[in-house]
Short mmCIF file of C-alpha atoms and ligand atoms in Angstrom, two decimals:
data_model
loop_
_atom_site.label_atom_id
_atom_site.label_comp_id
_atom_site.label_asym_id
_atom_site.label_seq_id
_atom_site.Cartn_x
_atom_site.Cartn_y
_atom_site.Cartn_z
CA UNK A 1 68.90 78.70 -3.03
CA UNK A 2 65.67 78.37 -0.97
CA UNK A 3 62.89 77.00 -3.06
CA UNK A 4 60.88 75.63 -0.19
CA UNK A 5 57.30 76.90 -0.49
CA UNK A 6 55.40 76.89 2.78
CA UNK A 7 51.95 75.41 2.95
CA UNK A 8 49.25 77.60 1.46
CA UNK A 9 51.12 80.58 0.18
CA UNK A 10 49.43 83.97 0.17
CA UNK A 11 50.48 86.17 -2.71
CA UNK A 12 49.27 89.41 -4.15
CA UNK A 13 49.22 91.63 -7.17
CA UNK A 14 49.40 95.18 -5.89
CA UNK A 15 49.15 97.61 -8.81
CA UNK A 16 49.18 101.41 -8.46
CA UNK A 17 46.24 102.74 -10.45
CA UNK A 18 48.22 105.35 -12.30
CA UNK A 19 47.86 104.03 -15.88
CA UNK A 20 46.85 100.96 -17.84
CA UNK A 21 47.48 97.41 -16.92
CA UNK A 22 50.62 96.95 -18.95
CA UNK A 23 52.51 93.84 -19.99
CA UNK A 24 54.80 93.90 -16.98
CA UNK A 25 51.93 94.20 -14.54
CA UNK A 26 49.92 91.47 -16.23
CA UNK A 27 53.00 89.20 -16.09
CA UNK A 28 53.37 89.90 -12.35
CA UNK A 29 49.68 89.19 -11.78
CA UNK A 30 49.95 85.95 -13.75
CA UNK A 31 53.01 84.63 -11.92
CA UNK A 32 51.40 85.27 -8.55
CA UNK A 33 48.19 83.68 -9.69
CA UNK A 34 50.02 80.63 -11.06
CA UNK A 35 51.94 80.27 -7.84
CA UNK A 36 48.65 80.35 -5.85
CA UNK A 37 46.90 77.95 -8.24
CA UNK A 38 49.76 75.51 -8.18
CA UNK A 39 50.06 75.43 -4.43
CA UNK A 40 46.43 75.81 -3.42
CA UNK A 41 47.31 79.24 -2.06
CA UNK A 42 45.45 82.51 -2.16
CA UNK A 43 45.84 85.26 -4.77
CA UNK A 44 44.99 88.75 -3.53
CA UNK A 45 44.41 91.92 -5.46
CA UNK A 46 45.31 95.10 -3.58
CA UNK A 47 45.05 98.51 -5.13
CA UNK A 48 47.90 100.80 -4.07
CA UNK A 49 46.20 104.12 -4.56
CA UNK A 50 48.14 106.29 -2.15
CA UNK A 51 49.45 108.57 -4.88
CA UNK A 52 46.69 111.11 -4.63
CA UNK A 53 47.81 113.01 -7.72
CA UNK A 54 48.33 110.12 -10.11
CA UNK A 55 45.77 107.53 -9.02
CA UNK A 56 42.53 107.54 -11.07
CA UNK A 57 39.23 105.72 -11.10
CA UNK A 58 39.70 104.98 -14.84
CA UNK A 59 42.95 103.27 -14.12
CA UNK A 60 41.40 101.12 -11.39
CA UNK A 61 38.76 100.17 -13.95
CA UNK A 62 41.41 99.44 -16.60
CA UNK A 63 43.16 97.12 -14.15
CA UNK A 64 39.93 95.28 -13.40
CA UNK A 65 39.07 95.04 -17.12
CA UNK A 66 42.52 93.86 -18.08
CA UNK A 67 42.66 91.22 -15.41
CA UNK A 68 39.13 90.03 -16.10
CA UNK A 69 39.70 89.89 -19.85
CA UNK A 70 42.84 87.74 -19.21
CA UNK A 71 40.79 85.59 -16.83
CA UNK A 72 43.14 86.28 -13.94
CA UNK A 73 40.58 85.94 -11.18
CA UNK A 74 41.57 86.82 -7.67
CA UNK A 75 40.48 85.16 -4.46
CA UNK A 76 40.45 88.27 -2.32
CA UNK A 77 40.19 91.93 -3.10
CA UNK A 78 37.81 94.45 -4.66
CA UNK A 79 34.82 93.13 -6.60
CA UNK A 80 34.59 95.13 -9.86
CA UNK A 81 30.81 95.44 -9.68
CA UNK A 82 31.15 96.80 -6.11
CA UNK A 83 32.17 95.67 -2.69
CA UNK A 84 35.07 93.48 -1.66
CA UNK A 85 35.72 89.84 -0.87
CA UNK A 86 38.14 88.48 1.73
CA UNK A 87 38.80 88.99 5.44
CA UNK A 88 41.64 91.46 5.16
CA UNK A 89 39.91 94.52 3.59
CA UNK A 90 39.71 97.20 2.68
CA UNK A 91 41.80 96.23 -0.30
CA UNK A 92 42.34 99.84 -1.43
CA UNK A 93 45.19 101.51 0.41
CA UNK A 94 43.57 104.99 0.38
CA UNK A 95 40.59 103.46 2.17
CA UNK A 96 42.93 101.79 4.61
CA UNK A 97 44.62 105.10 5.26
CA UNK A 98 41.29 106.79 5.90
CA UNK A 99 40.41 104.06 8.32
CA UNK A 100 43.59 104.77 10.27
CA UNK A 101 45.05 101.34 9.70
CA UNK A 102 48.61 102.70 9.35
CA UNK A 103 48.47 105.04 12.33
CA UNK A 104 49.40 102.60 15.12
CA UNK A 105 52.59 101.64 13.29
CA UNK A 106 53.47 105.26 12.68
CA UNK A 107 52.97 105.98 16.40
CA UNK A 108 55.01 102.97 17.45
CA UNK A 109 57.96 103.82 15.17
CA UNK A 110 57.88 107.41 16.27
CA UNK A 111 57.75 106.47 19.94
CA UNK A 112 60.71 104.12 19.52
CA UNK A 113 62.74 106.69 17.67
CA UNK A 114 62.72 104.54 14.52
CA UNK A 115 60.88 107.24 12.63
CA UNK A 116 61.13 110.99 12.81
CA UNK A 117 59.60 114.17 11.49
CA UNK A 118 61.41 115.90 8.65
CA UNK A 119 60.65 119.56 7.95
CA UNK A 120 62.89 120.05 4.95
CA UNK A 121 61.38 121.96 2.04
CA UNK A 122 61.64 120.86 -1.57
CA UNK A 123 64.25 123.65 -2.12
CA UNK A 124 66.34 122.42 0.80
CA UNK A 125 66.16 118.84 -0.47
CA UNK A 126 67.18 119.98 -3.93
CA UNK A 127 70.12 121.92 -2.59
CA UNK A 128 71.12 118.85 -0.50
CA UNK A 129 71.09 116.72 -3.65
CA UNK A 130 73.20 119.20 -5.65
CA UNK A 131 75.70 119.39 -2.85
CA UNK A 132 75.96 115.64 -2.63
CA UNK A 133 76.52 115.49 -6.40
CA UNK A 134 79.26 118.10 -6.17
CA UNK A 135 80.98 116.05 -3.48
CA UNK A 136 80.41 112.86 -5.48
CA UNK A 137 78.31 111.33 -2.69
CA UNK A 138 75.10 109.37 -3.33
CA UNK A 139 72.30 112.01 -3.56
CA UNK A 140 70.39 110.80 -0.56
CA UNK A 141 68.78 112.56 2.34
CA UNK A 142 71.46 113.51 4.83
CA UNK A 143 69.48 112.89 7.98
CA UNK A 144 69.55 116.47 9.19
CA UNK A 145 66.12 116.28 10.88
CA UNK A 146 66.98 113.09 12.78
CA UNK A 147 67.79 114.92 15.97
CA UNK A 148 65.64 118.01 16.01
CA UNK A 149 64.75 119.21 19.47
CA UNK A 150 61.16 119.89 20.41
CA UNK A 151 61.90 123.62 20.19
CA UNK A 152 63.35 123.34 16.67
CA UNK A 153 60.29 121.34 15.62
CA UNK A 154 58.00 123.88 17.17
CA UNK A 155 59.87 126.66 15.35
CA UNK A 156 59.37 124.93 11.97
CA UNK A 157 55.71 124.33 12.75
CA UNK A 158 55.36 128.02 13.63
CA UNK A 159 56.71 128.80 10.11
CA UNK A 160 53.75 126.76 8.76
CA UNK A 161 55.97 123.87 7.64
CA UNK A 162 54.24 120.49 7.48
CA UNK A 163 56.53 117.62 8.22
CA UNK A 164 56.87 114.31 6.46
CA UNK A 165 57.75 111.19 8.45
CA UNK A 166 60.97 109.44 7.66
CA UNK A 167 62.18 106.02 8.57
CA UNK A 168 65.45 105.97 10.40
CA UNK A 169 67.68 103.65 8.47
CA UNK A 170 70.57 101.95 10.31
CA UNK A 171 73.88 103.56 9.43
CA UNK A 172 76.04 100.47 9.56
CA UNK A 173 75.78 96.86 8.58
CA UNK A 174 74.08 95.38 5.60
CA UNK A 175 70.62 94.16 4.64
CA UNK A 176 70.75 90.68 3.31
CA UNK A 177 68.07 88.28 2.12
CA UNK A 178 67.55 85.44 -0.25
CA UNK A 179 65.68 86.20 -3.37
CA UNK A 180 63.99 83.13 -4.96
CA UNK A 181 65.12 84.21 -8.39
CA UNK A 182 68.22 86.34 -7.80
CA UNK A 183 69.71 84.30 -5.01
CA UNK A 184 71.37 85.98 -2.00
CA UNK A 185 71.22 89.81 -2.19
CA UNK A 186 73.20 92.19 0.03
CA UNK A 187 72.81 95.97 0.37
CA UNK A 188 75.13 98.13 2.47
CA UNK A 189 72.95 100.06 4.90
CA UNK A 190 74.97 103.21 4.46
CA UNK A 191 73.86 103.24 0.87
CA UNK A 192 70.16 103.01 1.91
CA UNK A 193 68.38 106.17 3.00
CA UNK A 194 65.82 107.50 5.44
CA UNK A 195 62.87 107.06 3.14
CA UNK A 196 59.61 108.90 3.58
CA UNK A 197 56.89 106.81 5.28
CA UNK A 198 54.12 109.37 5.50
CA UNK A 199 53.77 112.39 3.23
CA UNK A 200 52.89 115.92 4.36
CA UNK A 201 49.35 115.19 3.27
CA UNK A 202 49.18 112.45 5.87
CA UNK A 203 49.05 109.71 3.22
CA UNK A 204 51.45 106.80 3.50
CA UNK A 205 54.06 106.20 0.78
CA UNK A 206 54.32 103.02 -1.21
CA UNK A 207 57.23 101.65 0.74
CA UNK A 208 55.49 102.11 4.03
CA UNK A 209 51.90 101.03 3.20
CA UNK A 210 53.16 98.10 1.21
CA UNK A 211 55.05 96.57 4.20
CA UNK A 212 52.20 97.18 6.65
CA UNK A 213 49.68 95.65 4.29
CA UNK A 214 51.82 92.73 3.17
CA UNK A 215 52.25 91.87 6.86
CA UNK A 216 48.57 92.45 7.91
CA UNK A 217 47.36 90.55 4.88
CA UNK A 218 49.69 87.72 5.82
CA UNK A 219 51.57 87.56 2.57
CA UNK A 220 54.06 84.71 2.45
CA UNK A 221 55.71 85.61 -0.91
CA UNK A 222 56.23 88.90 -2.66
CA UNK A 223 56.57 88.23 -6.35
CA UNK A 224 57.03 91.49 -8.32
CA UNK A 225 59.11 93.08 -11.04
CA UNK A 226 62.78 93.60 -10.40
CA UNK A 227 62.27 97.35 -10.81
CA UNK A 228 61.37 97.05 -7.12
CA UNK A 229 64.56 95.38 -6.10
CA UNK A 230 65.96 98.63 -4.69
CA UNK A 231 62.88 99.08 -2.53
CA UNK A 232 63.18 95.70 -0.95
CA UNK A 233 66.07 96.47 1.45
CA UNK A 234 64.17 99.50 2.64
CA UNK A 235 61.08 97.44 3.21
CA UNK A 236 63.13 94.70 4.80
CA UNK A 237 64.42 97.17 7.41
CA UNK A 238 60.90 98.28 8.13
CA UNK A 239 59.86 94.70 8.83
CA UNK A 240 62.79 94.36 11.20
CA UNK A 241 61.97 97.65 12.93
CA UNK A 242 58.41 96.47 13.57
CA UNK A 243 59.65 93.11 14.80
CA UNK A 244 58.04 91.24 11.87
CA UNK A 245 59.28 88.31 9.90
CA UNK A 246 59.72 89.49 6.28
CA UNK A 247 58.07 87.41 3.57
CA UNK A 248 60.01 85.60 0.92
CA UNK A 249 60.91 87.78 -2.09
CA UNK A 250 61.10 86.87 -5.74
CA UNK A 251 61.89 89.64 -8.28
CA UNK A 252 60.86 88.87 -11.80
CA UNK A 253 63.21 89.71 -14.62
CA UNK A 254 62.96 92.97 -16.47
CA UNK A 255 61.05 93.00 -19.79
CA UNK A 256 62.86 94.64 -22.67
CA UNK A 257 61.40 95.87 -25.96
CA UNK A 258 62.74 94.51 -29.24
CA UNK A 259 65.39 97.32 -29.22
CA UNK A 260 66.85 96.12 -25.92
CA UNK A 261 65.56 98.99 -23.77
CA UNK A 262 63.03 98.57 -21.01
CA UNK A 263 59.56 97.90 -22.50
CA UNK A 264 57.55 101.14 -22.41
CA UNK A 265 55.19 103.44 -24.27
CA UNK A 266 58.01 104.20 -26.72
CA UNK A 267 57.54 100.66 -28.07
CA UNK A 268 53.95 101.54 -28.84
CA UNK A 269 53.14 99.55 -25.78
CA UNK A 270 50.28 100.83 -23.62
CA UNK A 271 47.93 98.48 -21.94
CA UNK A 272 46.75 94.92 -22.36
CA UNK A 273 43.47 96.32 -23.73
CA UNK A 274 45.46 97.30 -26.82
CA UNK A 275 46.23 93.69 -27.41
CA UNK A 276 42.59 92.90 -27.07
CA UNK A 277 41.81 95.45 -29.75
CA UNK A 278 44.44 93.92 -32.01
CA UNK A 279 42.69 90.63 -31.70
CA UNK A 280 44.91 88.65 -29.34
CA UNK A 281 43.18 85.77 -27.63
CA UNK A 282 43.54 86.23 -23.89
CA UNK A 283 44.73 82.63 -23.54
CA UNK A 284 47.46 83.22 -26.14
CA UNK A 285 48.58 86.40 -24.39
CA UNK A 286 48.62 84.52 -21.11
CA UNK A 287 50.77 81.75 -22.60
CA UNK A 288 53.08 84.39 -24.00
CA UNK A 289 53.31 86.29 -20.70
CA UNK A 290 54.19 83.11 -18.87
CA UNK A 291 57.29 82.74 -20.98
CA UNK A 292 58.52 86.24 -20.21
CA UNK A 293 61.17 85.29 -17.68
CA UNK A 294 60.06 81.67 -17.07
CA UNK A 295 60.51 78.45 -18.90
CA UNK A 296 60.22 74.72 -18.40
CA UNK A 297 63.42 72.71 -18.60
CA UNK A 298 62.43 71.56 -22.08
CA UNK A 299 61.45 75.07 -23.19
CA UNK A 300 57.83 74.14 -23.90
CA UNK A 301 56.11 76.88 -25.89
CA UNK A 302 52.42 76.13 -26.06
CA UNK A 303 50.42 75.06 -23.00
CA UNK A 304 46.95 73.51 -23.08
CA UNK A 305 44.42 74.91 -20.62
CA UNK A 306 45.32 73.96 -17.05
CA UNK A 307 48.86 73.00 -17.96
CA UNK A 308 50.53 76.30 -17.01
CA UNK A 309 49.43 76.18 -13.39
CA UNK A 310 50.66 72.64 -13.13
CA UNK A 311 54.04 73.24 -14.62
CA UNK A 312 54.80 76.70 -13.32
CA UNK A 313 57.58 76.78 -10.78
CA UNK A 314 59.51 79.80 -9.47
CA UNK A 315 62.68 77.80 -9.90
CA UNK A 316 62.16 78.05 -13.67
CA UNK A 317 62.32 81.89 -13.51
CA UNK A 318 65.46 83.49 -14.80
CA UNK A 319 67.04 86.67 -13.62
CA UNK A 320 68.34 87.84 -16.98
CA UNK A 321 66.00 90.20 -18.84
CA UNK A 322 63.28 88.80 -21.06
CA UNK A 323 62.58 90.37 -24.49
CA UNK A 324 59.08 91.15 -25.61
CA UNK A 325 58.85 89.90 -29.16
CA UNK A 326 55.62 90.92 -30.94
CA UNK A 327 56.36 88.59 -33.85
CA UNK A 328 56.46 85.58 -31.57
CA UNK A 329 53.34 86.81 -29.72
CA UNK A 330 51.41 87.01 -33.01
CA UNK A 331 52.70 83.61 -34.08
CA UNK A 332 51.51 82.15 -30.79
CA UNK A 333 48.13 83.78 -31.25
CA UNK A 334 47.82 82.13 -34.66
CA UNK A 335 48.57 78.78 -33.00
CA UNK A 336 45.74 79.41 -30.51
CA UNK A 337 43.37 80.49 -33.26
CA UNK A 338 44.01 77.16 -35.03
CA UNK A 339 43.08 75.27 -31.85
CA UNK A 340 39.56 76.76 -31.99
CA UNK A 341 36.61 74.98 -33.55
CA UNK A 342 34.87 76.82 -36.37
CA UNK A 343 32.08 77.83 -34.05
CA UNK A 344 34.51 79.04 -31.39
CA UNK A 345 36.42 81.04 -34.00
CA UNK A 346 33.22 82.78 -35.12
CA UNK A 347 32.32 83.60 -31.53
CA UNK A 348 35.72 85.14 -30.95
CA UNK A 349 35.75 86.95 -34.29
CA UNK A 350 32.18 88.32 -33.99
CA UNK A 351 33.00 91.43 -31.94
CA UNK A 352 35.69 92.39 -34.47
CA UNK A 353 33.35 91.76 -37.40
CA UNK A 354 30.60 93.81 -35.73
CA UNK A 355 32.98 96.65 -34.94
CA UNK A 356 34.00 96.75 -38.62
CA UNK A 357 30.40 96.41 -39.74
CA UNK A 358 31.21 93.26 -41.67
CA UNK A 359 28.77 90.38 -42.08
CA UNK A 360 25.90 92.07 -40.25
CA UNK A 361 22.63 90.26 -40.80
CA UNK A 362 24.31 87.32 -42.57
CA UNK A 363 23.16 83.79 -41.66
CA UNK A 364 25.24 82.50 -38.83
CA UNK A 365 26.15 79.16 -40.45
CA UNK A 366 27.34 80.88 -43.60
CA UNK A 367 29.30 83.43 -41.65
CA UNK A 368 30.89 80.63 -39.66
CA UNK A 369 32.00 78.84 -42.79
CA UNK A 370 33.34 82.03 -44.40
CA UNK A 371 35.35 83.05 -41.33
CA UNK A 372 36.78 79.56 -41.01
CA UNK A 373 37.95 79.51 -44.65
CA UNK A 374 41.27 81.01 -43.77
CA UNK A 375 41.61 79.84 -40.12
CA UNK A 376 45.02 78.45 -41.00
CA UNK A 377 46.32 81.86 -41.90
CA UNK A 378 45.03 84.24 -39.22
CA UNK A 379 47.33 85.70 -36.67
CA UNK A 380 45.09 88.36 -35.18
CA UNK A 381 41.26 88.40 -34.86
CA UNK A 382 41.20 92.07 -35.91
CA UNK A 383 42.57 91.19 -39.34
CA UNK A 384 39.59 88.93 -40.13
CA UNK A 385 37.02 91.57 -41.20
CA UNK A 386 39.34 92.94 -43.94
CA UNK A 387 40.06 89.46 -45.20
CA UNK A 388 36.43 88.47 -45.55
CA UNK A 389 34.65 91.74 -46.24
CA UNK A 390 34.32 91.13 -50.03
CA UNK A 391 31.90 88.30 -49.29
CA UNK A 392 29.41 90.88 -48.07
CA UNK A 393 30.04 93.93 -50.27
CA UNK A 394 27.80 94.38 -53.26
CA UNK A 395 31.02 94.39 -55.23
CA UNK A 396 34.66 94.10 -54.24
CA UNK A 397 37.11 96.93 -53.95
CA UNK A 398 39.50 96.08 -56.81
CA UNK A 399 43.15 96.25 -56.05
CA UNK A 400 44.54 98.23 -59.03
CA UNK A 401 47.59 96.03 -59.16
CA UNK A 402 45.45 92.89 -59.34
CA UNK A 403 43.40 94.41 -62.08
CA UNK A 404 46.53 95.39 -64.03
CA UNK A 405 48.20 92.08 -63.56
CA UNK A 406 45.24 89.75 -64.12
CA UNK A 407 42.19 91.41 -65.58
CA UNK A 408 44.13 93.34 -68.21
CA UNK A 409 45.46 90.18 -69.75
CA UNK A 410 44.13 89.82 -73.31
CA UNK A 411 42.35 86.56 -72.66
CA UNK A 412 40.53 87.73 -69.52
CA UNK A 413 37.27 89.04 -71.05
CA UNK A 414 36.79 85.89 -73.04
CA UNK A 415 37.49 83.68 -70.03
CA UNK A 416 35.15 85.62 -67.80
CA UNK A 417 32.28 85.66 -70.26
CA UNK A 418 32.64 81.93 -70.75
CA UNK A 419 32.77 81.35 -67.00
CA UNK A 420 29.78 83.55 -66.33
CA UNK A 421 27.81 81.48 -68.84
CA UNK A 422 29.00 78.21 -67.35
CA UNK A 423 28.30 79.23 -63.76
CA UNK A 424 24.84 80.53 -64.68
CA UNK A 425 24.03 77.13 -66.15
CA UNK A 426 25.83 74.67 -63.88
CA UNK A 427 23.37 72.44 -62.03
CA UNK A 428 24.88 72.25 -58.61
CA UNK A 429 26.70 75.37 -57.52
CA UNK A 430 29.26 73.55 -55.37
CA UNK A 431 32.96 73.54 -54.99
CA UNK A 432 33.59 70.36 -57.03
CA UNK A 433 31.34 71.36 -59.93
CA UNK A 434 32.74 74.85 -60.01
CA UNK A 435 36.27 73.61 -60.27
CA UNK A 436 35.30 71.11 -62.96
CA UNK A 437 33.67 73.83 -65.00
CA UNK A 438 36.73 76.06 -64.70
CA UNK A 439 39.07 73.29 -65.85
CA UNK A 440 36.83 72.39 -68.72
CA UNK A 441 36.70 76.02 -69.80
CA UNK A 442 40.48 76.21 -69.76
CA UNK A 443 40.70 73.08 -71.91
CA UNK A 444 38.06 74.30 -74.33
CA UNK A 445 39.74 77.68 -74.80
CA UNK A 446 43.21 76.18 -74.83
CA UNK A 447 44.43 78.00 -71.71
CA UNK A 448 46.33 76.83 -68.63
CA UNK A 449 44.16 76.39 -65.53
CA UNK A 450 45.72 79.50 -63.92
CA UNK A 451 44.61 81.62 -66.81
CA UNK A 452 41.06 80.85 -65.76
CA UNK A 453 41.49 80.60 -61.99
CA UNK A 454 43.27 83.95 -61.54
CA UNK A 455 40.73 86.17 -63.30
CA UNK A 456 37.95 84.34 -61.47
CA UNK A 457 39.47 85.23 -58.14
CA UNK A 458 40.15 88.86 -58.94
CA UNK A 459 36.72 89.35 -60.43
CA UNK A 460 34.86 88.31 -57.28
CA UNK A 461 37.28 89.38 -54.55
CA UNK A 462 39.32 92.18 -56.12
CA UNK A 463 42.57 90.60 -55.00
CA UNK A 464 45.04 87.99 -56.10
CA UNK A 465 45.12 86.17 -52.78
CA UNK A 466 42.47 84.75 -50.53
CA UNK A 467 40.71 81.59 -49.51
CA UNK A 468 40.46 78.39 -51.54
CA UNK A 469 38.92 79.59 -54.77
CA UNK A 470 36.04 77.24 -55.49
CA UNK A 471 34.85 76.96 -51.93
CA UNK A 472 34.90 80.75 -51.74
CA UNK A 473 32.76 80.89 -54.92
CA UNK A 474 30.38 78.35 -53.51
CA UNK A 475 29.84 80.40 -50.39
CA UNK A 476 29.35 83.60 -52.37
CA UNK A 477 26.55 82.01 -54.29
CA UNK A 478 25.52 81.78 -57.90
CA UNK A 479 23.73 85.12 -58.32
CA UNK A 480 26.52 87.17 -56.97
CA UNK A 481 29.31 85.24 -58.69
CA UNK A 482 27.67 85.37 -62.12
CA UNK A 483 26.92 89.09 -61.78
CA UNK A 484 30.47 89.88 -60.76
CA UNK A 485 31.98 87.83 -63.54
CA UNK A 486 29.85 89.66 -66.09
CA UNK A 487 30.75 92.96 -64.60
CA UNK A 488 34.45 92.13 -64.60
CA UNK A 489 34.29 90.89 -68.17
CA UNK A 490 32.90 94.29 -69.18
CA UNK A 491 35.44 96.07 -67.04
CA UNK A 492 38.45 94.39 -68.54
CA UNK A 493 37.14 94.65 -72.09
CA UNK A 494 36.85 98.40 -71.67
N1 LIG B 522 52.24 99.43 -6.33
C1 LIG B 522 53.47 98.87 -6.77
C2 LIG B 522 53.57 98.98 -8.28
O1 LIG B 522 52.57 99.06 -8.94
C3 LIG B 522 53.54 97.45 -6.33
C4 LIG B 522 54.88 96.93 -6.03
C5 LIG B 522 54.86 95.69 -5.22
O2 LIG B 522 54.38 94.71 -5.76
O3 LIG B 522 55.27 95.73 -4.08
O4 LIG B 522 54.64 99.00 -8.82
ZN1 ZN B 523 64.65 117.04 7.01
#
């Protein structure tokens, strides 16, 4: 297998702006970027917006936003705030089409008989497909317009038909190339087809514009999802027809959902922005994406900053499908959350707290301490507001089960009244003192420690689980704790 990487590779991520930046696209962007970073090469962003019906501005924006959030900066391409950087622009294909960049290649292929006008209507193409199916042939274009005379063409034009341009595929032989991940690939040319290069609207198709641009932008490696593997022989033939050396191809493994089918919207999977909303850290998602179809020989799972670009190697990419496992992703996010300092954690959690209206106006140092209380437990940033909200509510929302299980115990009112008195009087309202008081109370009343600890927790937080009890009480402060204990005592006595 060829693994030789020429000096200074040029690679690209070339999304079609017809939806969100999804996991597969983000993975493709990442692998290209890693390849460039590792080799000192150049990572280009090119927007393939030649589908006039499906391309949208919002989608271009979503791609920019997604890439920027992940920190996948590109060396050349559009600048989200406006303009472009790099010597090979425009980096939007529609703009390239309007500039006439594709025209000379269209003219050349037409002049050399390597492309031709096809006047078939949709109805004719449908009928052709049905006929092929009946005869158990591959449902491909049968080449009927390959040899139209000038008169026949004129007659079609007179009917008002607008032609598309098709590439004339060789009938015999095979298209063979080395894929860096899949190894040698071979496609019988008779199974390929005369694909459309230019639509009736005059816009180029993906397969055509992609080849022209990859060549003009001097791409050395095409790293993309293996859903494109069937396009590659078509593109390969186009390179040959234009007398160009094709780049090196690497097709990344398919990504499957947990149910074993190709990852899609059905898996509740939309765009990377959804993962942002859920509270994934971009660096955790990046780490996870890197392992979708790639691994080190020792199956390393967590990479410190800067390590991925050092260790990434196309030879570690596998061709068998990768499975997207949300449980593992969340676990990994938890690992990354634990790597943050308290201050960093607050900074990351702040947008989620603000969105939920939790902790507004609270002293930053206190908020920082409160958020860090359960740092060990968090998996997603978006779950933090719900876990800490009781600190900031005038009184907690009581979980009826917790009330039933803990506050309805016969000893609860007595315990809580005693604790309210103790905590009102204790000199230093700190963790150590608060625990000492609680243990003393248990001893005095002849209860087990838990019989005091549990009602304390439920009284102030409404739940049976949460952060370390006495530190939590310390952070809540004397006034609030005493008030809530008195209130709970009344509540459970009722
Ligand atoms: N525009 C294509 C897509 O989004 C790019 C394929 C390629 O990388 O060549 O699928
Ligand atoms: Zn035709």
